[in-house]
XYZ file of C-alpha atoms in Angstrom:
280
model
C -23.546 -8.782 -7.851
C -20.052 -9.255 -6.517
C -17.159 -7.371 -8.138
C -15.437 -9.371 -10.914
C -12.455 -11.550 -10.095
C -9.074 -11.247 -11.830
C -10.205 -13.155 -14.912
C -13.341 -11.046 -15.167
C -11.454 -7.771 -14.785
C -8.986 -8.755 -17.508
C -11.860 -9.648 -19.851
C -13.574 -6.316 -19.129
C -10.334 -4.439 -19.807
C -9.972 -6.277 -23.124
C -13.459 -5.137 -24.110
C -12.857 -1.494 -23.195
C -9.441 -1.355 -24.939
C -10.614 -2.763 -28.271
C -10.584 0.662 -29.874
C -7.573 1.940 -27.937
C -4.068 1.727 -29.492
C -2.059 -0.167 -26.885
C 1.706 -0.354 -26.673
C 2.997 -3.954 -26.964
C 4.369 -3.607 -23.438
C 0.912 -3.186 -21.896
C 0.005 -6.223 -19.781
C -3.734 -6.178 -19.125
C -3.295 -9.125 -16.774
C -0.996 -7.003 -14.617
C -3.485 -4.118 -14.747
C -6.223 -6.523 -13.654
C -4.028 -7.679 -10.756
C -3.674 -4.080 -9.589
C -7.409 -3.368 -9.577
C -9.075 -5.722 -7.049
C -12.569 -4.585 -6.126
C -13.101 -2.520 -9.267
C -16.255 -3.091 -11.309
C -16.892 -2.543 -15.000
C -17.546 1.198 -14.728
C -14.342 1.676 -12.726
C -12.297 -0.222 -15.308
C -13.827 1.755 -18.183
C -12.911 4.954 -16.347
C -9.372 3.637 -15.883
C -8.990 2.942 -19.624
C -10.345 6.394 -20.499
C -8.044 8.095 -18.009
C -5.031 6.146 -19.317
C -5.883 7.202 -22.883
C -6.101 10.840 -21.767
C -2.741 10.499 -20.016
C -1.200 9.136 -23.219
C -2.684 11.950 -25.307
C -1.372 14.628 -22.947
C 2.071 13.045 -23.128
C 1.948 12.816 -26.941
C 2.270 9.039 -26.846
C 1.388 7.300 -30.097
C 0.203 4.309 -28.083
C -1.144 3.969 -24.544
C 1.743 2.674 -22.458
C 1.879 0.711 -19.220
C 2.957 3.765 -17.233
C -0.134 5.585 -18.528
C -2.251 2.879 -16.906
C -0.330 2.936 -13.618
C -0.435 6.739 -13.435
C -4.155 6.726 -14.255
C -4.790 4.171 -11.505
C -2.784 6.266 -9.058
C -4.843 9.340 -9.940
C -8.155 7.482 -9.559
C -7.237 5.833 -6.255
C -5.313 8.678 -4.628
C -6.463 11.811 -6.393
C -4.817 14.250 -8.769
C -1.329 15.581 -8.239
C -1.128 18.472 -5.791
C 1.107 21.344 -6.833
C 2.880 22.339 -3.647
C 6.410 23.532 -3.017
C 8.179 21.164 -0.632
C 11.401 22.130 1.091
C 14.419 19.919 0.357
C 14.210 18.612 3.932
C 10.532 17.624 3.609
C 11.176 16.081 0.224
C 14.021 13.952 1.586
C 11.987 12.894 4.607
C 9.100 11.905 2.333
C 11.500 9.839 0.199
C 12.677 7.925 3.274
C 9.093 7.575 4.525
C 7.890 6.013 1.269
C 11.134 4.073 0.948
C 10.404 2.467 4.315
C 6.954 1.360 3.165
C 8.326 0.031 -0.106
C 11.327 -1.828 1.309
C 9.267 -3.597 3.952
C 6.734 -4.471 1.259
C 9.535 -6.147 -0.681
C 11.082 -7.926 2.298
C 8.050 -9.102 4.282
C 7.205 -12.755 3.506
C 3.896 -13.035 1.670
C 3.478 -9.275 1.253
C 1.626 -7.929 -1.777
C 4.105 -6.850 -4.485
C 5.103 -3.195 -4.578
C 3.662 -1.750 -7.790
C 4.711 1.879 -7.526
C 6.497 4.295 -5.206
C 6.212 8.056 -5.565
C 7.000 11.260 -3.687
C 4.619 13.341 -5.818
C 1.949 14.789 -3.481
C -1.587 13.528 -4.166
C -4.701 14.356 -2.183
C -3.641 14.719 1.446
C -0.595 12.474 1.006
C 2.910 13.771 0.310
C 3.842 10.448 -1.291
C 2.514 6.989 -1.948
C 3.563 3.356 -2.016
C 1.069 1.265 -3.952
C 0.875 -2.505 -3.412
C -1.539 -4.994 -4.936
C -1.756 -8.807 -4.827
C -1.060 -11.038 -7.814
C -4.415 -12.751 -7.350
C -7.630 -11.855 -5.560
C -7.656 -12.563 -1.834
C -10.806 -13.741 -0.082
C -9.313 -14.787 3.254
C -6.334 -13.419 5.152
C -3.848 -15.410 7.228
C -2.610 -14.011 10.534
C 0.982 -13.784 9.263
C -0.169 -11.778 6.242
C -2.109 -9.337 8.439
C 0.849 -8.871 10.774
C 2.979 -8.177 7.716
C 0.458 -5.573 6.576
C 0.820 -3.821 9.919
C 4.621 -3.944 9.683
C 4.455 -2.417 6.202
C 1.984 0.265 7.267
C 4.364 1.337 10.034
C 7.349 1.375 7.658
C 7.185 5.096 6.948
C 7.231 6.105 10.609
C 9.928 3.523 11.344
C 12.112 4.826 8.511
C 11.838 8.374 9.831
C 12.916 7.224 13.285
C 15.793 5.111 11.952
C 17.139 7.909 9.746
C 16.302 11.055 11.728
C 15.791 9.795 15.260
C 12.325 11.375 15.452
C 8.948 11.112 13.746
C 6.454 13.525 12.173
C 2.703 13.711 11.605
C 3.126 12.080 8.188
C 2.205 8.640 9.521
C -1.323 9.613 10.636
C -3.170 7.528 8.044
C -0.664 4.690 8.446
C -1.488 4.489 12.154
C -5.220 4.426 11.386
C -4.714 1.511 8.988
C -2.484 -0.421 11.383
C -4.881 0.098 14.288
C -7.902 -0.986 12.273
C -6.206 -4.215 11.179
C -4.971 -5.016 14.687
C -8.371 -4.331 16.287
C -10.100 -6.545 13.748
C -7.547 -9.303 14.348
C -8.229 -9.233 18.083
C -11.912 -8.345 18.236
C -13.397 -9.895 15.089
C -11.187 -12.721 13.861
C -10.083 -14.435 17.066
C -6.343 -13.911 16.455
C -5.431 -13.236 20.072
C -4.825 -16.065 22.526
C -5.726 -13.813 25.474
C -9.076 -12.702 24.082
C -9.798 -16.058 22.488
C -11.874 -17.140 19.478
C -14.804 -14.834 20.170
C -16.316 -11.932 18.231
C -16.110 -8.881 20.465
C -16.276 -6.032 17.946
C -18.551 -5.170 15.047
C -17.468 -3.424 11.864
C -20.829 -2.347 10.479
C -20.271 1.392 10.845
C -18.424 3.750 8.506
C -15.920 4.506 11.256
C -12.295 3.482 10.625
C -12.428 1.663 13.961
C -14.633 -1.348 14.743
C -17.028 -0.645 17.593
C -18.051 -2.785 20.566
C -21.336 -4.638 20.866
C -23.434 -3.465 23.819
C -23.032 -6.700 25.773
C -19.222 -6.613 25.876
C -17.770 -6.034 29.330
C -15.372 -3.156 30.052
C -12.747 -5.709 31.135
C -12.901 -7.441 27.731
C -12.633 -4.125 25.899
C -9.606 -3.191 27.993
C -8.060 -6.547 27.118
C -8.727 -5.907 23.426
C -6.974 -2.551 23.652
C -4.006 -4.144 25.428
C -3.661 -6.819 22.737
C -3.999 -4.273 19.937
C -1.204 -2.217 21.455
C 0.957 -5.336 21.830
C 0.505 -6.364 18.194
C 1.282 -2.880 16.902
C 4.312 -2.413 19.149
C 5.698 -5.802 18.109
C 5.155 -4.928 14.447
C 6.823 -1.544 14.898
C 9.820 -3.234 16.466
C 10.086 -5.559 13.462
C 9.798 -2.589 11.083
C 12.544 -0.596 12.805
C 14.949 -3.541 13.065
C 14.409 -4.624 9.467
C 15.010 -1.129 8.102
C 18.068 -0.640 10.298
C 19.486 -3.961 9.113
C 18.822 -2.995 5.476
C 19.795 0.672 5.738
C 21.845 0.607 2.521
C 18.796 -0.520 0.525
C 16.621 2.098 2.225
C 19.154 4.790 1.275
C 19.204 3.519 -2.330
C 15.421 3.706 -2.691
C 15.243 7.157 -1.090
C 17.975 8.508 -3.369
C 16.288 7.049 -6.443
C 13.018 8.721 -5.423
C 14.784 12.050 -4.960
C 16.290 11.684 -8.443
C 13.213 10.403 -10.318
C 10.253 11.149 -7.989
C 8.460 7.970 -9.098
C 9.605 4.355 -9.385
C 7.545 1.700 -11.114
C 7.530 -1.919 -9.970
C 10.584 -3.072 -11.918
C 12.636 0.015 -11.042
C 11.833 -0.215 -7.326
C 12.954 -3.835 -7.011
C 16.077 -3.196 -9.112
C 17.099 -0.187 -7.024
C 16.672 -2.213 -3.829
C 18.565 -5.147 -5.324
C 15.732 -7.522 -4.456
C 14.390 -10.256 -6.710
C 10.826 -9.557 -7.817
C 9.832 -13.221 -7.281
C 10.255 -14.268 -3.620
C 11.214 -17.757 -4.805
C 14.336 -16.275 -6.420
C 15.539 -14.509 -3.251
C 18.497 -16.008 -1.402
C 17.870 -17.627 1.950
């Protein structure tokens, strides 16, 4: 059975929240939009976790931020109590600010739902994006935008500090996986052509080659992957440099508040939430 679509997830959330006192500001449709791929058990766990969050915070009703924080905990893990130096904290704010700003500026990008510099799992911060509706096919422009956004943290560090750190490790894995799939699985490279070169049946973060693929073709795939990522990184650096004042604003807001929800993030950046309302 396939995971439920947006309508199904909203209906499941309505069932599981029947006995839960919800704040009038809770939008279950928005929660459903932020949970693609989740099944009924996942959504029940989310409701339970949100209710526990509300109880710990002495909320009379479960609020929208209880849901978003519960989702963040489920997806990324519990908060990690570590002492960050002021320098690391500032660098993390710019790193996540780079992800968030590019997510807001890239045409067709999934909306930024939350930005935080609270360490969770192995990450020192997080920028959470989720589509308005379920996606079943991905256009080449959207995938290139995903790569640009994934490289936003590293690009922000280079723009602001002139050097990078190890903080972009997982970002590079994501960007490389998307680019390799574009070239080797989805025929999105003119040089390689509309052929399937790579398979993605393993649990490895990287697609692997079929046995009958020639070394020359694999070398060409690697060359095209590098080209796509380098082009995307150039776009990320230029965009952040051109919008440095907005990057500074997001980073400062994160240093002040640690976490920005969707509305706060767009307001701080001075960007309209609906792309149709943006100038130009």
